Amino acid sequence: MVTNTVREVTCFSDRSFPDGTPLFPHNATVRQYFEDFARQYDLLDLIRFHTRLTGLERDGASWVLTLDHHGQPISDSAEHVVIATGRFNDPVIPDIPGANTFDGPLGMIHSFNYKDPLAYQGKRVAVLGGSISSLEIASDLSMLGAASVYLCQRRQRYVNPKMFLGMPIETRLFTYERGRLALDAPSDYLRDTETKIMEHAGDPSRYGTPKPHPDFAQAGATGSQHYLSLVAEGRVTPMPWPERIDGRQIRFSDGRGLEIDGVIAGTGFKLALPFLAPDVAEPLNLTNTTIDLDSFTLHPDLPGLAFLGLWSQAGSYPTPLEQQARFLAYTWSGEISRSENDMRAGLNACAAEGHHRQPHTQAEMTLRLARLCGTDPLPGTDDETAQRIRSSMTTGLLYRRVGPDRLSIKD
């Protein structure tokens, strides 16, 4: 697949994609970018590859790691440990009655394992889920020659394109000001979001989808450049959520049925940290979807342990992850202070605001973390510069204007 985020926000502030890279790079290009980034800073020789963490426990002032390296158990210890395993590595297969009986020739897979769209040419495919991965896969398949493609979803979301009037959608939805609204004026943010989405694509039912919930907040939103047009052309058929599966037949509550060759489930992921010792997991109140952390990063009862990038988000991760890494580096190095009282207050905010229950946005998370580490580019600027910042797309470079490690950036 290709990224659903534009290249300028899918990179770090220290390195751009090479000239000639498409606006939305292929995943192989993104992988090469990260390898080149690591090579630029001589990191590859410091990394022990082919190594899996199987256990993490506390021993006095140290953290003890149990590891599997090429099938051989080894152990190591460290004063500081950063868990950066991501939110998207333990796929959820939907609990549909009879799903284990599906016997189509292409089987049922999760979108995590979607590697070869050409295998579905000439086949009848059901894609389960209504978020961006499901819509992009359904679009891919229909344009690459699948015989028929059905998108089965629990509810109809509003759908943003990747591009609007020749500009990436990030220039409208993920600006600095939109991040500020999400943090400081949520009701204004919701109204602004609805207004913009109606400008971008309007009511999806006009293209042939089911009618979304009249309450925009309950309907929700996702993105895909081609999906709505493909529905309008009859190349992707929206369907309700399956009631059951019988062999190759997918059955629906309205009595309809489909004979399918393959099923792809874009149905999300569990928050999985199975290597944590019970006494480490306990203060985190860890579930399949939530974790209790101060500022998405720390816990006062687990000194020397940090968690990066475990929230659910719309938009690119590299930009907010860069701010989170700076927050952690500055805290552990003493560049900024984060007292136990600060962390306890952060835990209370995590519980009150439900930090890991709902998706956030790239712009919101970047600004939230930047405020913690002193990299918010707006305070102290003149009116003209402030206006440019407010309307700017959220990128790593925008957040290198001020604070430790700031760069000399021309406006």
Coordinates of C-alpha atoms in Angstrom, one line a residue:
M1 CA 0.0 0.0 0.0
V2 CA 0.9 3.7 -0.2
T3 CA 0.8 6.1 2.7
N4 CA -2.5 7.9 3.5
T5 CA -0.4 10.9 4.8
V6 CA 1.5 13.3 2.7
R7 CA 5.3 13.0 2.5
E8 CA 6.0 16.3 4.4
V9 CA 4.4 15.0 7.5
T10 CA 5.6 11.4 7.2
C11 CA 9.2 12.3 7.9
F12 CA 11.3 13.8 10.7
S13 CA 12.5 17.4 10.8
D14 CA 16.2 16.4 10.2
R15 CA 15.7 14.7 6.8
S16 CA 13.2 15.1 3.9
F17 CA 12.3 12.4 1.4
P18 CA 14.5 12.4 -1.7
D19 CA 13.6 14.7 -4.6
G20 CA 11.1 13.0 -6.9
T21 CA 9.3 11.1 -4.1
P22 CA 5.5 11.0 -4.8
L23 CA 3.3 13.1 -2.5
F24 CA 2.1 9.8 -1.0
P25 CA 5.0 7.4 -0.9
H26 CA 4.8 3.6 -1.3
N27 CA 5.5 1.7 1.9
A28 CA 8.8 0.5 0.5
T29 CA 9.9 4.1 0.1
V30 CA 9.0 4.9 3.7
R31 CA 11.0 1.9 4.9
Q32 CA 14.0 3.1 2.9
Y33 CA 13.6 6.6 4.3
F34 CA 13.9 5.2 7.9
E35 CA 16.8 3.1 7.0
D36 CA 18.6 6.1 5.4
F37 CA 17.7 8.2 8.5
A38 CA 19.3 5.6 10.8
R39 CA 22.3 5.3 8.6
Q40 CA 22.7 9.1 8.5
Y41 CA 23.2 9.1 12.3
D42 CA 25.2 5.9 12.5
L43 CA 22.4 4.0 14.3
L44 CA 22.4 0.7 12.4
D45 CA 25.5 -0.6 14.1
L46 CA 24.0 0.0 17.5
I47 CA 20.8 -2.0 16.8
R48 CA 20.6 -5.7 17.7
F49 CA 18.3 -7.0 15.0
H50 CA 16.3 -10.3 15.0
T51 CA 15.7 -9.9 18.7
R52 CA 12.3 -10.2 20.4
L53 CA 11.5 -8.9 23.9
T54 CA 9.8 -11.7 25.9
G55 CA 9.9 -10.3 29.4
L56 CA 10.5 -7.0 31.2
E57 CA 10.7 -6.8 35.0
R58 CA 12.1 -4.5 37.7
D59 CA 15.2 -5.4 39.8
G60 CA 16.0 -2.6 42.2
A61 CA 17.1 0.4 40.1
S62 CA 17.5 -1.6 36.9
W63 CA 15.2 -3.0 34.3
V64 CA 15.8 -6.6 33.4
L65 CA 15.0 -7.7 29.8
T66 CA 14.5 -11.3 28.7
L67 CA 15.2 -11.6 25.0
D68 CA 15.0 -14.1 22.2
H69 CA 17.8 -13.7 19.7
H70 CA 17.6 -16.0 16.7
G71 CA 15.8 -18.5 18.9
Q72 CA 18.4 -18.3 21.7
P73 CA 17.3 -16.8 25.1
I74 CA 19.5 -14.0 26.4
S75 CA 19.1 -11.4 29.1
D76 CA 20.2 -7.8 29.5
S77 CA 19.6 -4.9 31.9
A78 CA 19.3 -1.1 31.5
E79 CA 18.7 1.9 33.7
H80 CA 16.2 3.3 31.2
V81 CA 13.8 1.4 28.8
V82 CA 11.6 2.9 26.1
I83 CA 8.7 0.8 24.8
A84 CA 8.1 1.9 21.2
T85 CA 6.4 -1.2 19.8
G86 CA 3.5 0.8 18.4
R87 CA -0.2 0.4 18.5
F88 CA -0.6 -1.7 15.3
N89 CA 1.0 -5.1 15.8
D90 CA -1.7 -7.4 17.2
P91 CA -4.6 -7.6 14.7
V92 CA -8.2 -8.0 15.8
I93 CA -10.2 -10.5 13.8
P94 CA -13.9 -9.7 14.1
D95 CA -16.1 -12.1 16.1
I96 CA -18.6 -13.0 13.4
P97 CA -20.5 -16.3 14.0
G98 CA -19.2 -18.9 11.6
A99 CA -16.1 -16.9 10.6
N100 CA -13.9 -20.0 11.3
T101 CA -15.9 -21.9 8.7
F102 CA -15.0 -19.6 5.8
D103 CA -13.5 -21.7 3.1
G104 CA -13.1 -19.3 0.1
P105 CA -9.9 -20.0 -1.9
L106 CA -8.2 -16.7 -0.7
G107 CA -9.2 -17.3 3.0
M108 CA -9.8 -14.6 5.6
I109 CA -6.9 -12.3 6.5
H110 CA -6.4 -9.1 8.5
S111 CA -5.3 -5.9 6.6
F112 CA -2.0 -6.2 8.6
N113 CA -1.2 -9.2 6.3
Y114 CA -2.5 -7.6 3.0
K115 CA 0.6 -7.8 0.7
D116 CA -0.5 -8.8 -2.8
P117 CA -3.6 -7.1 -4.3
L118 CA -3.0 -8.9 -7.6
A119 CA -3.9 -12.2 -6.0
Y120 CA -7.5 -10.9 -5.9
Q121 CA -7.8 -10.1 -9.6
G122 CA -11.0 -11.7 -11.0
K123 CA -12.1 -12.6 -7.5
R124 CA -15.1 -11.7 -5.3
V125 CA -13.8 -9.9 -2.2
A126 CA -15.4 -8.7 1.0
V127 CA -13.6 -6.0 3.0
L128 CA -14.7 -5.7 6.6
G129 CA -14.4 -2.3 8.4
G130 CA -15.1 1.4 7.8
S131 CA -11.8 3.1 8.5
I132 CA -9.2 4.4 6.1
S133 CA -7.3 1.1 5.6
S134 CA -10.5 -0.8 4.7
L135 CA -11.5 2.0 2.2
E136 CA -8.1 2.1 0.7
I137 CA -7.9 -1.7 0.3
A138 CA -11.4 -1.8 -1.2
S139 CA -10.4 1.0 -3.6
D140 CA -7.1 -0.8 -4.5
L141 CA -8.8 -4.1 -5.3
S142 CA -11.6 -2.6 -7.4
M143 CA -9.1 -0.6 -9.5
L144 CA -6.7 -3.5 -9.9
G145 CA -9.2 -5.9 -11.4
A146 CA -11.1 -7.7 -8.6
A147 CA -14.4 -9.1 -10.1
S148 CA -16.4 -7.5 -7.3
V149 CA -15.6 -5.7 -4.1
Y150 CA -18.0 -5.3 -1.1
L151 CA -17.3 -3.0 1.9
C152 CA -19.0 -4.3 5.0
Q153 CA -19.2 -1.8 7.9
R154 CA -21.1 -1.2 11.1
R155 CA -21.7 2.4 10.5
Q156 CA -21.2 4.9 7.6
R157 CA -18.6 7.5 8.3
Y158 CA -18.0 10.8 6.4
V159 CA -15.1 10.4 4.0
N160 CA -12.3 13.0 3.3
P161 CA -10.2 12.8 0.2
K162 CA -6.4 12.8 0.4
M163 CA -6.3 15.9 -1.9
F164 CA -8.7 18.8 -2.0
L165 CA -8.4 21.5 -4.7
G166 CA -4.9 20.4 -5.5
M167 CA -3.6 20.5 -1.9
P168 CA -3.1 17.7 0.6
I169 CA -5.9 17.4 3.1
E170 CA -3.3 18.0 5.9
T171 CA -3.2 21.7 4.8
R172 CA -6.9 22.0 5.9
L173 CA -7.4 19.4 8.6
F174 CA -4.0 19.1 10.4
T175 CA -2.9 22.7 10.8
Y176 CA -1.5 24.3 13.9
E177 CA -4.8 26.1 14.5
R178 CA -6.8 22.9 14.2
G179 CA -4.5 21.3 16.8
R180 CA -5.1 24.2 19.1
L181 CA -8.9 24.0 18.7
A182 CA -8.8 20.3 19.4
L183 CA -7.0 21.0 22.7
D184 CA -8.5 24.3 23.8
A185 CA -12.0 24.5 22.2
P186 CA -13.3 20.9 21.4
S187 CA -16.8 22.0 20.5
D188 CA -15.5 24.6 18.1
Y189 CA -13.1 22.0 16.6
L190 CA -16.0 19.6 16.0
R191 CA -18.1 22.3 14.2
D192 CA -15.1 23.3 12.1
T193 CA -14.4 19.7 11.2
E194 CA -18.0 19.1 10.1
T195 CA -17.9 22.3 8.0
K196 CA -14.7 21.3 6.3
I197 CA -15.7 17.7 5.6
M198 CA -19.0 18.9 4.0
E199 CA -16.9 21.2 1.8
H200 CA -14.4 18.4 0.9
A201 CA -16.9 15.6 0.0
G202 CA -20.3 16.3 1.4
D203 CA -22.9 13.7 2.4
P204 CA -21.5 10.3 1.4
S205 CA -25.0 8.9 0.8
R206 CA -25.1 11.2 -2.3
Y207 CA -22.5 8.8 -3.8
G208 CA -24.5 5.7 -3.0
T209 CA -23.4 4.8 0.5
P210 CA -25.8 4.4 3.5
K211 CA -26.9 7.5 5.2
P212 CA -24.5 8.5 8.1
H213 CA -25.8 9.2 11.5
P214 CA -27.4 12.7 11.7
D215 CA -25.1 13.5 14.7
F216 CA -21.7 14.2 13.0
A217 CA -19.8 13.2 16.2
Q218 CA -21.5 9.8 16.2
A219 CA -21.0 9.3 12.5
G220 CA -17.3 10.0 12.6
A221 CA -15.0 10.6 9.7
T222 CA -12.3 8.7 7.8
G223 CA -10.4 9.3 4.5
S224 CA -9.8 7.8 1.1
Q225 CA -9.1 9.5 -2.2
H226 CA -11.1 7.2 -4.5
Y227 CA -13.6 5.3 -2.4
L228 CA -16.7 7.5 -2.8
S229 CA -16.2 7.8 -6.6
L230 CA -15.8 4.1 -6.9
V231 CA -19.1 3.6 -5.0
A232 CA -20.8 6.1 -7.4
E233 CA -19.4 4.1 -10.3
G234 CA -20.7 0.8 -8.9
R235 CA -17.2 -0.6 -8.5
V236 CA -17.4 -0.9 -4.7
T237 CA -20.6 -1.9 -3.1
P238 CA -21.3 -0.9 0.5
M239 CA -22.9 -3.6 2.7
P240 CA -24.0 -3.8 6.3
W241 CA -22.0 -5.7 8.9
P242 CA -22.2 -9.5 8.4
E243 CA -24.6 -11.5 10.6
R244 CA -22.9 -14.8 10.1
I245 CA -20.6 -16.7 7.7
D246 CA -21.5 -20.1 6.3
G247 CA -18.6 -21.6 4.2
R248 CA -18.2 -19.1 1.3
Q249 CA -21.5 -17.4 2.0
I250 CA -21.6 -14.1 4.0
R251 CA -25.1 -13.6 5.4
F252 CA -26.7 -10.3 6.4
S253 CA -29.5 -9.4 8.8
D254 CA -31.7 -8.1 5.9
G255 CA -31.7 -11.6 4.3
R256 CA -29.1 -10.9 1.6
G257 CA -26.1 -13.2 1.0
L258 CA -22.9 -13.1 -0.9
E259 CA -20.6 -15.8 -2.2
I260 CA -17.1 -14.6 -1.6
D261 CA -13.6 -15.8 -2.6
G262 CA -11.7 -13.9 0.0
V263 CA -12.2 -11.7 3.1
I264 CA -9.9 -8.9 4.3
A265 CA -10.6 -7.6 7.8
G266 CA -9.6 -4.0 8.4
T267 CA -10.8 -4.2 12.0
G268 CA -8.2 -2.7 14.1
F269 CA -5.6 -3.8 16.6
K270 CA -5.2 -4.7 20.3
L271 CA -2.9 -2.7 22.5
A272 CA -0.5 -5.6 23.2
L273 CA 2.4 -5.4 25.6
P274 CA 2.6 -9.1 26.6
F275 CA 6.2 -9.0 27.8
L276 CA 5.4 -6.8 30.8
A277 CA 5.7 -8.5 34.2
P278 CA 2.5 -8.5 36.2
D279 CA 3.7 -6.0 38.7
V280 CA 4.8 -3.7 35.9
A281 CA 1.5 -4.0 34.0
E282 CA -0.7 -3.5 37.2
P283 CA -0.1 0.2 37.8
L284 CA -0.7 0.9 34.1
N285 CA -4.2 -0.6 34.3
L286 CA -3.5 -2.2 30.9
T287 CA -6.3 -3.4 28.7
N288 CA -6.6 -4.3 25.1
T289 CA -7.4 -0.7 24.3
T290 CA -6.2 1.6 27.2
I291 CA -3.1 2.3 29.3
D292 CA -2.8 4.8 32.2
L293 CA 0.2 7.2 31.5
D294 CA 1.2 10.7 32.3
S295 CA 1.2 12.7 29.1
F296 CA 1.0 9.4 27.0
T297 CA 4.6 8.7 28.1
L298 CA 5.5 8.1 31.8
H299 CA 4.2 6.6 35.0
P300 CA 5.4 7.9 38.4
D301 CA 5.5 4.3 39.9
L302 CA 7.7 3.0 37.0
P303 CA 10.8 5.3 37.0
G304 CA 13.1 4.8 34.0
L305 CA 10.4 3.3 31.9
A306 CA 8.7 5.2 29.1
F307 CA 6.1 4.4 26.3
L308 CA 6.1 6.1 22.9
G309 CA 3.4 6.1 20.3
L310 CA 0.7 3.9 21.9
W311 CA -2.2 6.2 21.2
S312 CA -4.7 5.8 18.3
Q313 CA -4.5 8.6 15.8
A314 CA -5.7 10.1 12.5
G315 CA -2.8 11.4 10.5
S316 CA 0.9 10.8 10.4
Y317 CA 2.9 9.6 13.5
P318 CA 6.5 10.8 12.8
T319 CA 5.7 14.4 13.6
P320 CA 4.1 13.9 17.1
L321 CA 6.5 11.1 17.8
E322 CA 9.4 13.5 17.3
Q323 CA 7.9 15.8 19.9
Q324 CA 7.3 12.9 22.3
A325 CA 10.9 11.8 21.9
R326 CA 12.1 15.3 22.6
F327 CA 9.8 15.5 25.7
L328 CA 11.3 12.2 27.0
A329 CA 14.9 13.1 26.2
Y330 CA 14.6 16.5 27.8
T331 CA 12.9 15.1 30.9
W332 CA 15.4 12.2 31.5
S333 CA 18.4 14.5 30.8
G334 CA 17.1 17.2 33.2
E335 CA 16.6 19.8 30.5
I336 CA 13.0 20.2 31.7
S337 CA 11.5 19.2 35.0
R338 CA 8.7 16.7 35.5
S339 CA 8.0 16.1 39.1
E340 CA 6.1 13.3 40.7
N341 CA 3.2 15.7 41.3
D342 CA 3.3 16.7 37.6
M343 CA 3.1 13.0 36.7
R344 CA 0.2 12.3 39.2
A345 CA -1.7 15.2 37.7
G346 CA -1.0 13.7 34.2
L347 CA -2.4 10.4 35.3
N348 CA -5.5 12.1 36.6
A349 CA -5.9 13.9 33.2
C350 CA -5.4 10.6 31.4
A351 CA -8.3 9.0 33.3
A352 CA -10.6 12.1 33.1
E353 CA -10.0 12.7 29.4
G354 CA -9.8 9.1 28.3
H355 CA -6.5 9.6 26.6
H356 CA -6.4 6.1 25.0
R357 CA -10.2 5.6 24.5
Q358 CA -10.6 7.8 21.4
P359 CA -8.5 8.6 18.4
H360 CA -6.5 11.8 18.4
T361 CA -5.2 13.8 15.5
Q362 CA -1.6 14.4 14.3
A363 CA -2.0 18.2 14.8
E364 CA -3.5 17.8 18.3
M365 CA -0.9 15.4 19.6
T366 CA 2.1 17.3 18.2
L367 CA 1.0 20.5 19.9
R368 CA 0.1 18.7 23.1
L369 CA 3.5 17.2 23.4
A370 CA 5.3 20.4 22.2
R371 CA 3.7 22.4 25.0
L372 CA 5.3 19.9 27.4
C373 CA 8.8 20.2 26.0
G374 CA 8.9 23.9 25.1
T375 CA 8.7 23.6 21.4
D376 CA 5.4 25.3 20.7
P377 CA 6.3 27.7 17.8
L378 CA 3.5 30.3 18.5
P379 CA 4.2 32.1 21.8
G380 CA 6.3 35.2 21.5
T381 CA 6.0 35.6 17.7
D382 CA 4.8 38.8 16.0
D383 CA 1.3 39.0 14.6
E384 CA 2.3 38.3 11.0
T385 CA 4.4 35.2 11.9
A386 CA 1.7 34.0 14.3
Q387 CA -0.9 34.1 11.5
R388 CA 1.4 32.0 9.2
I389 CA 2.0 29.5 12.0
R390 CA -1.7 29.1 12.7
S391 CA -2.5 28.3 9.1
S392 CA 0.6 26.1 8.6
M393 CA 0.4 22.3 8.1
T394 CA 1.7 20.5 11.2
T395 CA 5.2 19.3 10.3
G396 CA 8.4 18.5 12.2
L397 CA 10.1 21.6 10.8
L398 CA 7.3 23.9 12.1
Y399 CA 8.2 22.6 15.6
R400 CA 11.9 23.2 15.3
R401 CA 11.6 26.9 15.3
V402 CA 12.0 27.2 19.1
G403 CA 13.1 25.3 22.2
P404 CA 16.1 23.0 22.7
D405 CA 17.6 21.8 19.4
R406 CA 15.9 24.6 17.4
L407 CA 16.9 25.1 13.8
S408 CA 17.3 28.4 12.0
I409 CA 14.3 28.3 9.7
K410 CA 13.3 31.0 7.3
D411 CA 9.6 32.0 7.3

